Tab-separated table of C-alpha atoms and ligand atoms in Angstrom:
chain	number	residue	atom	x	y	z
A	1	UNK	CA	-0.449	14.628	-5.142
A	2	UNK	CA	-0.113	11.328	-3.265
A	3	UNK	CA	-0.972	8.107	-5.083
A	4	UNK	CA	-0.876	4.966	-2.930
A	5	UNK	CA	-0.457	1.496	-4.377
A	6	UNK	CA	-3.659	0.409	-2.690
A	7	UNK	CA	-6.210	2.159	-0.449
A	8	UNK	CA	-9.027	0.399	1.409
A	9	UNK	CA	-10.414	3.384	3.333
A	10	UNK	CA	-12.973	4.564	0.806
A	11	UNK	CA	-14.314	1.070	0.245
A	12	UNK	CA	-14.802	0.602	3.979
A	13	UNK	CA	-16.683	3.900	4.273
A	14	UNK	CA	-18.992	2.747	1.464
A	15	UNK	CA	-19.666	-0.648	3.059
A	16	UNK	CA	-19.569	0.207	6.743
A	17	UNK	CA	-23.347	0.365	7.166
A	18	UNK	CA	-23.662	-3.230	5.874
A	19	UNK	CA	-20.472	-4.557	7.412
A	20	UNK	CA	-21.010	-3.715	11.066
A	21	UNK	CA	-24.429	-5.434	11.397
A	22	UNK	CA	-23.026	-8.554	9.664
A	23	UNK	CA	-20.169	-8.715	12.160
A	24	UNK	CA	-22.508	-7.954	15.070
A	25	UNK	CA	-24.769	-10.803	14.003
A	26	UNK	CA	-21.895	-13.314	14.155
A	27	UNK	CA	-20.916	-12.106	17.616
A	28	UNK	CA	-24.480	-12.298	18.898
A	29	UNK	CA	-24.861	-15.863	17.622
A	30	UNK	CA	-21.379	-16.761	18.922
A	31	UNK	CA	-20.870	-19.530	16.407
A	32	UNK	CA	-17.317	-18.583	15.515
A	33	UNK	CA	-15.949	-21.764	13.953
A	34	UNK	CA	-17.438	-23.151	10.732
A	35	UNK	CA	-20.724	-21.319	11.148
A	36	UNK	CA	-23.467	-20.554	8.673
A	37	UNK	CA	-21.568	-17.752	6.906
A	38	UNK	CA	-18.713	-20.110	6.043
A	39	UNK	CA	-21.141	-22.634	4.550
A	40	UNK	CA	-23.059	-19.949	2.652
A	41	UNK	CA	-19.895	-18.304	1.354
A	42	UNK	CA	-18.509	-21.679	0.241
A	43	UNK	CA	-21.686	-22.214	-1.775
A	44	UNK	CA	-21.515	-18.730	-3.266
A	45	UNK	CA	-17.905	-19.239	-4.370
A	46	UNK	CA	-18.575	-22.703	-5.813
A	47	UNK	CA	-21.384	-21.268	-7.930
A	48	UNK	CA	-19.232	-18.306	-8.972
A	49	UNK	CA	-16.398	-20.631	-10.051
A	50	UNK	CA	-18.789	-23.027	-11.862
A	51	UNK	CA	-17.802	-25.968	-9.638
A	52	UNK	CA	-19.707	-28.327	-7.391
A	53	UNK	CA	-17.556	-28.144	-4.236
A	54	UNK	CA	-15.569	-25.683	-2.165
A	55	UNK	CA	-13.808	-25.724	1.173
A	56	UNK	CA	-13.005	-22.577	3.151
A	57	UNK	CA	-9.613	-22.625	4.837
A	58	UNK	CA	-7.417	-20.217	6.770
A	59	UNK	CA	-5.462	-18.771	3.812
A	60	UNK	CA	-4.638	-19.211	0.166
A	61	UNK	CA	-1.322	-20.737	1.191
A	62	UNK	CA	-3.075	-23.394	3.259
A	63	UNK	CA	-5.568	-24.005	0.464
A	64	UNK	CA	-2.669	-24.955	-1.788
A	65	UNK	CA	-0.915	-27.029	0.870
A	66	UNK	CA	-4.066	-28.950	1.840
A	67	UNK	CA	-4.963	-29.595	-1.812
A	68	UNK	CA	-1.527	-31.120	-2.418
A	69	UNK	CA	-1.801	-33.211	0.776
A	70	UNK	CA	-5.262	-34.398	-0.207
A	71	UNK	CA	-3.899	-35.490	-3.597
A	72	UNK	CA	-1.335	-37.606	-1.706
A	73	UNK	CA	1.573	-35.542	-2.942
A	74	UNK	CA	4.598	-35.800	-0.687
A	75	UNK	CA	8.184	-37.040	-0.373
A	76	UNK	CA	9.559	-38.469	-3.615
A	77	UNK	CA	7.164	-36.459	-5.786
A	78	UNK	CA	7.849	-33.439	-7.968
A	79	UNK	CA	5.462	-30.590	-8.681
A	80	UNK	CA	6.113	-28.137	-11.510
A	81	UNK	CA	5.562	-24.497	-10.510
A	82	UNK	CA	6.514	-21.158	-12.014
A	83	UNK	CA	9.387	-19.399	-10.302
A	84	UNK	CA	7.900	-15.996	-11.110
A	85	UNK	CA	5.164	-15.927	-8.485
A	86	UNK	CA	4.475	-15.329	-4.817
A	87	UNK	CA	6.445	-17.608	-2.470
A	88	UNK	CA	3.379	-19.595	-1.335
A	89	UNK	CA	2.939	-21.185	-4.787
A	90	UNK	CA	6.137	-23.168	-4.187
A	91	UNK	CA	6.403	-23.313	-0.390
A	92	UNK	CA	3.131	-25.275	-0.279
A	93	UNK	CA	4.876	-27.965	-2.337
A	94	UNK	CA	7.952	-28.012	-0.118
A	95	UNK	CA	5.778	-28.190	3.019
A	96	UNK	CA	4.389	-31.547	1.824
A	97	UNK	CA	7.915	-32.931	1.429
A	98	UNK	CA	7.645	-32.933	-2.376
A	99	UNK	CA	10.128	-31.031	-4.544
A	100	UNK	CA	9.070	-27.847	-6.333
A	101	UNK	CA	10.488	-27.940	-9.867
A	102	UNK	CA	10.648	-24.459	-11.319
A	103	UNK	CA	9.594	-23.773	-14.901
A	104	UNK	CA	9.995	-20.577	-16.920
A	105	UNK	CA	7.290	-18.167	-18.028
A	106	UNK	CA	6.278	-16.811	-21.381
A	107	UNK	CA	7.418	-13.184	-21.495
A	108	UNK	CA	4.203	-11.671	-22.837
A	109	UNK	CA	1.774	-12.637	-20.059
A	110	UNK	CA	4.176	-13.772	-17.300
A	111	UNK	CA	2.428	-17.143	-16.935
A	112	UNK	CA	3.817	-20.689	-17.354
A	113	UNK	CA	5.521	-21.511	-20.641
A	114	UNK	CA	4.354	-24.869	-21.983
A	115	UNK	CA	7.727	-25.747	-23.524
A	116	UNK	CA	9.488	-25.176	-20.235
A	117	UNK	CA	6.912	-27.262	-18.346
A	118	UNK	CA	7.399	-30.113	-20.821
A	119	UNK	CA	11.157	-29.885	-20.463
A	120	UNK	CA	10.918	-30.051	-16.666
A	121	UNK	CA	8.601	-33.062	-16.515
A	122	UNK	CA	10.088	-36.315	-15.231
A	123	UNK	CA	8.742	-39.690	-14.126
A	124	UNK	CA	8.382	-38.251	-10.633
A	125	UNK	CA	6.186	-35.315	-11.683
A	126	UNK	CA	2.765	-35.591	-10.034
A	127	UNK	CA	1.237	-32.172	-10.600
A	128	UNK	CA	1.514	-28.753	-12.200
A	129	UNK	CA	0.572	-25.572	-10.370
A	130	UNK	CA	-0.638	-22.978	-12.872
A	131	UNK	CA	-0.422	-19.506	-11.357
A	132	UNK	CA	-2.799	-16.902	-12.783
A	133	UNK	CA	-0.405	-14.034	-12.224
A	134	UNK	CA	-1.546	-10.398	-11.941
A	135	UNK	CA	-5.162	-11.372	-12.673
A	136	UNK	CA	-5.100	-13.301	-15.917
A	137	UNK	CA	-5.186	-17.022	-16.386
A	138	UNK	CA	-2.324	-19.201	-17.569
A	139	UNK	CA	-2.862	-21.138	-20.817
A	140	UNK	CA	-5.115	-23.815	-19.334
A	141	UNK	CA	-6.009	-25.618	-22.573
A	142	UNK	CA	-2.449	-26.587	-23.401
A	143	UNK	CA	-1.507	-27.311	-19.777
A	144	UNK	CA	-4.524	-29.599	-19.327
A	145	UNK	CA	-3.700	-31.417	-22.573
A	146	UNK	CA	-0.157	-32.056	-21.355
A	147	UNK	CA	-1.467	-33.145	-17.951
A	148	UNK	CA	-3.940	-35.584	-19.475
A	149	UNK	CA	-1.240	-37.099	-21.639
A	150	UNK	CA	0.921	-37.864	-18.592
A	151	UNK	CA	-1.798	-38.321	-15.929
A	152	UNK	CA	-0.783	-35.270	-13.911
A	153	UNK	CA	-2.912	-33.158	-11.618
A	154	UNK	CA	-3.285	-29.472	-12.399
A	155	UNK	CA	-3.981	-27.049	-9.573
A	156	UNK	CA	-4.751	-23.446	-10.398
A	157	UNK	CA	-3.326	-20.824	-8.066
A	158	UNK	CA	-6.066	-18.260	-8.600
A	159	UNK	CA	-5.167	-16.117	-5.586
A	160	UNK	CA	-4.816	-13.099	-7.883
A	161	UNK	CA	-7.501	-13.992	-10.399
A	162	UNK	CA	-10.941	-14.297	-8.808
A	163	UNK	CA	-13.382	-13.192	-11.494
A	164	UNK	CA	-11.000	-13.897	-14.381
A	165	UNK	CA	-12.086	-16.290	-17.109
A	166	UNK	CA	-10.632	-18.127	-20.094
A	167	UNK	CA	-13.046	-19.000	-22.888
A	168	UNK	CA	-15.743	-17.892	-20.465
A	169	UNK	CA	-14.721	-20.378	-17.774
A	170	UNK	CA	-13.442	-19.267	-14.341
A	171	UNK	CA	-10.558	-20.816	-12.353
A	172	UNK	CA	-11.543	-24.188	-10.935
A	173	UNK	CA	-13.700	-25.151	-13.897
A	174	UNK	CA	-10.662	-26.019	-16.053
A	175	UNK	CA	-8.591	-28.212	-13.763
A	176	UNK	CA	-8.659	-30.594	-10.791
A	177	UNK	CA	-8.862	-27.734	-8.283
A	178	UNK	CA	-8.221	-24.031	-7.896
A	179	UNK	CA	-7.202	-22.162	-4.795
A	180	UNK	CA	-8.440	-18.714	-3.864
A	181	UNK	CA	-7.005	-16.195	-1.436
A	182	UNK	CA	-8.954	-13.483	0.341
A	183	UNK	CA	-5.860	-11.733	1.701
A	184	UNK	CA	-6.945	-8.093	2.299
A	185	UNK	CA	-5.348	-6.686	-0.856
A	186	UNK	CA	-6.690	-9.355	-3.243
A	187	UNK	CA	-9.582	-8.462	-5.573
A	188	UNK	CA	-12.006	-9.855	-2.981
A	189	UNK	CA	-10.231	-9.172	0.298
A	190	UNK	CA	-11.198	-10.139	3.838
A	191	UNK	CA	-10.270	-8.085	6.910
A	192	UNK	CA	-7.640	-10.657	7.774
A	193	UNK	CA	-6.518	-13.973	6.288
A	194	UNK	CA	-8.825	-16.351	4.455
A	195	UNK	CA	-8.644	-18.837	1.600
A	196	UNK	CA	-10.583	-21.518	-0.267
A	197	UNK	CA	-10.313	-24.558	-2.496
A	198	UNK	CA	-12.841	-24.877	-5.330
A	199	UNK	CA	-13.161	-28.160	-7.214
A	200	UNK	CA	-15.460	-30.472	-9.130
A	201	UNK	CA	-13.953	-33.452	-7.328
A	202	UNK	CA	-16.213	-34.464	-4.426
A	203	UNK	CA	-13.700	-36.866	-2.885
A	204	UNK	CA	-10.956	-34.230	-2.938
A	205	UNK	CA	-13.238	-31.671	-1.271
A	206	UNK	CA	-14.293	-34.167	1.393
A	207	UNK	CA	-10.650	-34.981	2.159
A	208	UNK	CA	-9.751	-31.305	2.566
A	209	UNK	CA	-12.845	-30.877	4.757
A	210	UNK	CA	-11.377	-33.443	7.128
A	211	UNK	CA	-7.772	-32.226	6.884
A	212	UNK	CA	-8.757	-28.673	7.916
A	213	UNK	CA	-10.052	-30.024	11.249
A	214	UNK	CA	-6.929	-31.982	12.211
A	215	UNK	CA	-7.926	-34.953	10.073
A	216	UNK	CA	-10.661	-35.607	12.585
A	217	UNK	CA	-13.601	-37.796	11.511
A	218	UNK	CA	-15.701	-38.487	13.441
A	219	UNK	CA	-14.749	-35.787	15.909
A	220	UNK	CA	-11.730	-36.751	18.043
A	221	UNK	CA	-10.906	-39.797	15.875
A	222	UNK	CA	-7.897	-39.170	13.638
A	223	UNK	CA	-6.929	-41.307	10.667
A	224	UNK	CA	-4.842	-38.638	9.027
A	225	UNK	CA	-2.474	-35.857	10.024
A	226	UNK	CA	-4.328	-32.657	9.218
A	227	UNK	CA	-4.052	-29.241	10.791
A	228	UNK	CA	-6.172	-26.393	12.094
A	229	UNK	CA	-7.044	-24.378	9.012
A	230	UNK	CA	-10.567	-23.041	8.802
A	231	UNK	CA	-12.020	-20.028	7.044
A	232	UNK	CA	-12.971	-17.802	9.964
A	233	UNK	CA	-16.692	-17.155	10.456
A	234	UNK	CA	-16.209	-13.400	10.969
A	235	UNK	CA	-14.178	-13.185	7.773
A	236	UNK	CA	-16.844	-15.186	5.932
A	237	UNK	CA	-19.512	-12.719	7.099
A	238	UNK	CA	-17.357	-9.819	5.883
A	239	UNK	CA	-16.639	-11.526	2.566
A	240	UNK	CA	-20.346	-12.124	1.991
A	241	UNK	CA	-20.992	-8.397	2.327
A	242	UNK	CA	-18.214	-7.646	-0.143
A	243	UNK	CA	-18.814	-10.405	-2.699
A	244	UNK	CA	-21.848	-8.769	-4.420
A	245	UNK	CA	-19.545	-5.836	-5.296
A	246	UNK	CA	-16.774	-7.939	-6.837
A	247	UNK	CA	-18.064	-7.783	-10.417
A	248	UNK	CA	-18.251	-3.989	-10.257
A	249	UNK	CA	-14.784	-3.719	-8.661
A	250	UNK	CA	-13.284	-5.958	-11.346
A	251	UNK	CA	-14.997	-3.850	-13.998
A	252	UNK	CA	-13.466	-0.736	-12.420
A	253	UNK	CA	-10.032	-2.413	-12.512
A	254	UNK	CA	-10.457	-3.098	-16.227
A	255	UNK	CA	-11.499	0.526	-16.841
A	256	UNK	CA	-8.493	1.775	-14.898
A	257	UNK	CA	-6.195	-0.541	-16.883
A	258	UNK	CA	-7.680	0.658	-20.180
A	259	UNK	CA	-7.154	4.284	-19.135
A	260	UNK	CA	-3.532	3.587	-18.146
A	261	UNK	CA	-3.070	1.943	-21.586
A	262	UNK	CA	-4.519	5.002	-23.295
A	263	UNK	CA	-2.446	7.503	-21.288
A	264	UNK	CA	0.770	5.565	-21.812
A	265	UNK	CA	0.197	5.362	-25.542
A	266	UNK	CA	-0.437	9.102	-25.582
A	267	UNK	CA	2.423	10.239	-23.357
A	268	UNK	CA	5.215	7.656	-23.497
A	269	UNK	CA	4.745	5.663	-26.681
A	270	UNK	CA	7.509	3.103	-27.374
A	271	UNK	CA	9.098	3.409	-23.949
A	272	UNK	CA	7.075	1.006	-21.887
A	273	UNK	CA	5.405	-2.350	-22.405
A	274	UNK	CA	1.909	-2.330	-20.927
A	275	UNK	CA	0.204	-5.592	-19.913
A	276	UNK	CA	-0.739	-7.987	-22.699
A	277	UNK	CA	-4.067	-9.778	-22.384
A	278	UNK	CA	-3.994	-13.203	-24.015
A	279	UNK	CA	-6.747	-14.092	-26.445
A	280	UNK	CA	-9.653	-15.873	-24.729
A	281	UNK	CA	-8.749	-14.253	-21.400
A	282	UNK	CA	-10.813	-11.880	-19.330
A	283	UNK	CA	-8.245	-10.109	-17.125
A	284	UNK	CA	-9.155	-8.801	-13.646
A	285	UNK	CA	-6.033	-6.654	-13.176
A	286	UNK	CA	-5.119	-7.606	-9.673
A	287	UNK	CA	-2.011	-5.714	-10.741
A	288	UNK	CA	-1.272	-3.383	-13.628
A	289	UNK	CA	2.302	-4.294	-14.429
A	290	UNK	CA	4.693	-2.682	-16.888
A	291	UNK	CA	7.998	-3.908	-18.277
A	292	UNK	CA	10.349	-0.944	-17.768
A	293	UNK	CA	13.961	0.072	-18.159
A	294	UNK	CA	15.960	2.021	-15.538
A	295	UNK	CA	13.623	0.604	-12.926
A	296	UNK	CA	15.559	1.571	-9.831
A	297	UNK	CA	15.873	5.209	-10.878
A	298	UNK	CA	12.254	5.300	-11.993
A	299	UNK	CA	10.986	3.947	-8.656
A	300	UNK	CA	12.982	6.590	-6.778
A	301	UNK	CA	11.725	9.359	-9.083
A	302	UNK	CA	8.084	8.310	-8.638
A	303	UNK	CA	8.520	7.980	-4.897
A	304	UNK	CA	9.824	11.559	-4.772
A	305	UNK	CA	6.667	12.580	-6.598
A	306	UNK	CA	4.462	10.824	-4.003
A	307	UNK	CA	3.656	7.792	-6.156
A	308	UNK	CA	3.921	4.304	-4.702
A	309	UNK	CA	4.882	1.424	-6.966
A	310	UNK	CA	5.649	-2.221	-6.241
A	311	UNK	CA	7.836	-4.951	-7.685
A	312	UNK	CA	6.096	-8.328	-7.890
A	313	UNK	CA	8.531	-10.096	-7.557
A	314	UNK	CA	12.120	-8.894	-7.235
A	315	UNK	CA	13.822	-12.257	-6.609
A	316	UNK	CA	12.507	-15.320	-8.456
A	317	UNK	CA	11.796	-18.357	-6.304
A	318	UNK	CA	14.466	-20.587	-7.894
A	319	UNK	CA	17.095	-18.115	-6.636
A	320	UNK	CA	15.680	-17.715	-3.111
A	321	UNK	CA	18.118	-18.666	-0.336
A	322	UNK	CA	15.597	-21.083	1.191
A	323	UNK	CA	15.622	-23.116	-2.046
A	324	UNK	CA	19.403	-22.994	-2.587
A	325	UNK	CA	19.685	-26.733	-1.914
A	326	UNK	CA	17.683	-27.335	-5.118
A	327	UNK	CA	20.757	-26.151	-7.021
A	328	UNK	CA	19.373	-23.612	-9.516
A	329	UNK	CA	21.876	-21.177	-10.984
A	330	UNK	CA	21.517	-17.618	-12.203
A	331	UNK	CA	20.568	-17.790	-15.868
A	332	UNK	CA	18.675	-21.078	-15.574
A	333	UNK	CA	15.242	-19.469	-16.109
A	334	UNK	CA	16.025	-16.521	-18.395
A	335	UNK	CA	12.525	-15.087	-18.953
A	336	UNK	CA	11.728	-15.282	-15.250
A	337	UNK	CA	14.962	-13.523	-14.340
A	338	UNK	CA	14.474	-10.846	-16.994
A	339	UNK	CA	10.933	-10.171	-15.788
A	340	UNK	CA	12.031	-9.941	-12.165
A	341	UNK	CA	14.529	-7.251	-13.150
A	342	UNK	CA	12.122	-5.174	-15.238
A	343	UNK	CA	8.547	-5.430	-13.954
A	344	UNK	CA	6.917	-2.571	-12.128
A	345	UNK	CA	3.331	-2.476	-10.879
A	346	UNK	CA	1.487	0.839	-10.778
A	347	UNK	CA	-1.174	1.883	-8.258
A	348	UNK	CA	-4.314	-0.198	-8.863
A	349	UNK	CA	-7.505	-0.394	-6.836
A	350	UNK	CA	-11.152	0.166	-7.793
A	351	UNK	CA	-11.370	3.621	-6.183
A	352	UNK	CA	-8.303	5.029	-7.985
A	353	UNK	CA	-9.178	8.402	-9.564
A	354	UNK	CA	-8.595	9.481	-13.158
A	355	UNK	CA	-6.624	12.539	-11.949
A	356	UNK	CA	-4.331	10.217	-10.029
A	357	UNK	CA	-3.756	8.080	-13.125
A	358	UNK	CA	-2.979	11.157	-15.226
A	359	UNK	CA	-0.506	12.286	-12.576
A	360	UNK	CA	1.191	8.852	-12.467
A	361	UNK	CA	1.648	8.721	-16.235
A	362	UNK	CA	2.747	12.378	-16.424
A	363	UNK	CA	5.459	11.602	-13.885
A	364	UNK	CA	6.505	8.481	-15.806
A	365	UNK	CA	6.771	10.613	-18.942
A	366	UNK	CA	8.747	13.278	-17.050
A	367	UNK	CA	11.217	10.642	-15.876
A	368	UNK	CA	11.855	9.281	-19.359
A	369	UNK	CA	12.071	12.795	-20.851
A	370	UNK	CA	14.761	13.566	-18.280
A	371	UNK	CA	16.605	10.343	-19.183
A	372	UNK	CA	16.582	11.281	-22.876
A	373	UNK	CA	17.944	14.732	-22.048
A	374	UNK	CA	20.727	13.267	-19.916
A	375	UNK	CA	21.786	11.091	-22.830
A	376	UNK	CA	22.090	14.004	-25.279
B	1	PLP	C1	-1.627	-14.115	-2.184
B	1	PLP	C2	-1.128	-15.286	-2.927
B	1	PLP	C3	-1.081	-16.573	-2.366
B	1	PLP	C4	-1.307	-16.856	-0.922
B	1	PLP	O1	-2.433	-16.405	-0.357
B	1	PLP	P1	-2.511	-16.123	1.218
B	1	PLP	O2	-3.985	-16.064	1.422
B	1	PLP	O3	-1.820	-14.831	1.479
B	1	PLP	O4	-1.895	-17.264	1.942
B	1	PLP	C5	-0.694	-17.621	-3.160
B	1	PLP	N1	-0.337	-17.434	-4.435
B	1	PLP	C6	-0.342	-16.226	-5.016
B	1	PLP	C7	0.049	-16.096	-6.441
B	1	PLP	C8	-0.723	-15.102	-4.266
B	1	PLP	O5	-0.697	-13.895	-4.847
């Protein structure tokens, strides 16, 4: 049996009859930049995230960068970010000229550790980026309390967590702004790049609106240095076809996660640490990630058996060559480094079949049984 990490074919077959007319409509109207689908999709996302404003941009990475720019964050400023995340969470900070300051994670949920954030705060700290890794939200209550105490901005990187909630509230409703990504493999994926900022701050949204069109307002008059970063009209049309299915897809992800939990408990009890869902969180399982031992051997064994797995992320950001000038040493963020050496994400997408899950867990069990035998 072959089990891919992610497969979009079946979903496309299901949606094709709706998708092609939506794309055809955009082409017939030929309004390709900031057309009616972008505006409508922005409104749909704002409502979904319980906020008053949203701005569609070219990617999640740009959403983060433009939000920081619009908050006047730049040279001389520091922004606290987790090191255990996708590169864009920190590169957006560096692109503004500010310094990303890396904080550690709590080992249970892989999201920012409050104590570490407090320890990293200085007089130069302007903002905290809370990354909702793997599909569950960071501890927003305590982060917002800390931010209020020191007048810091909090931006949620919700690229992996569209549909997640904490105490019933989605990303964007807790903080100054949240960024979304519609990269094809995200829970709501475009057929190309796309991103968005959602916020309750009207002035912030208006500023990003201007920055995404080269800081031009009125047209061809530039008071600020923006860039070209718009959510593409074709992608918006595609996303609007897909959005009504998001709740069902996220529900499927939760069912798949629960079945993995059940199978693991049945077949490899004590050997693996399945994902922990923090109290008050509704998880959307962008990834189903285990903490494993003998990872390298396990990955090779599963690959032999036709099962794809992924490591998100193998080298923490504070140890990336591009950030070497920041001077972090191995051992400086112990939980982050431990996680990067032990995490393994299993195949996860809404169309994954029960038989495939059984096969994955049977192979995991076979690997660990073999390990035990080798030891004897
Ligand atoms: C995907 C992702 C991004 C960036 O989104 P793009 O749309 O690919 O630019 C940022 N942060 C995290 C945590 C992500 O997973």
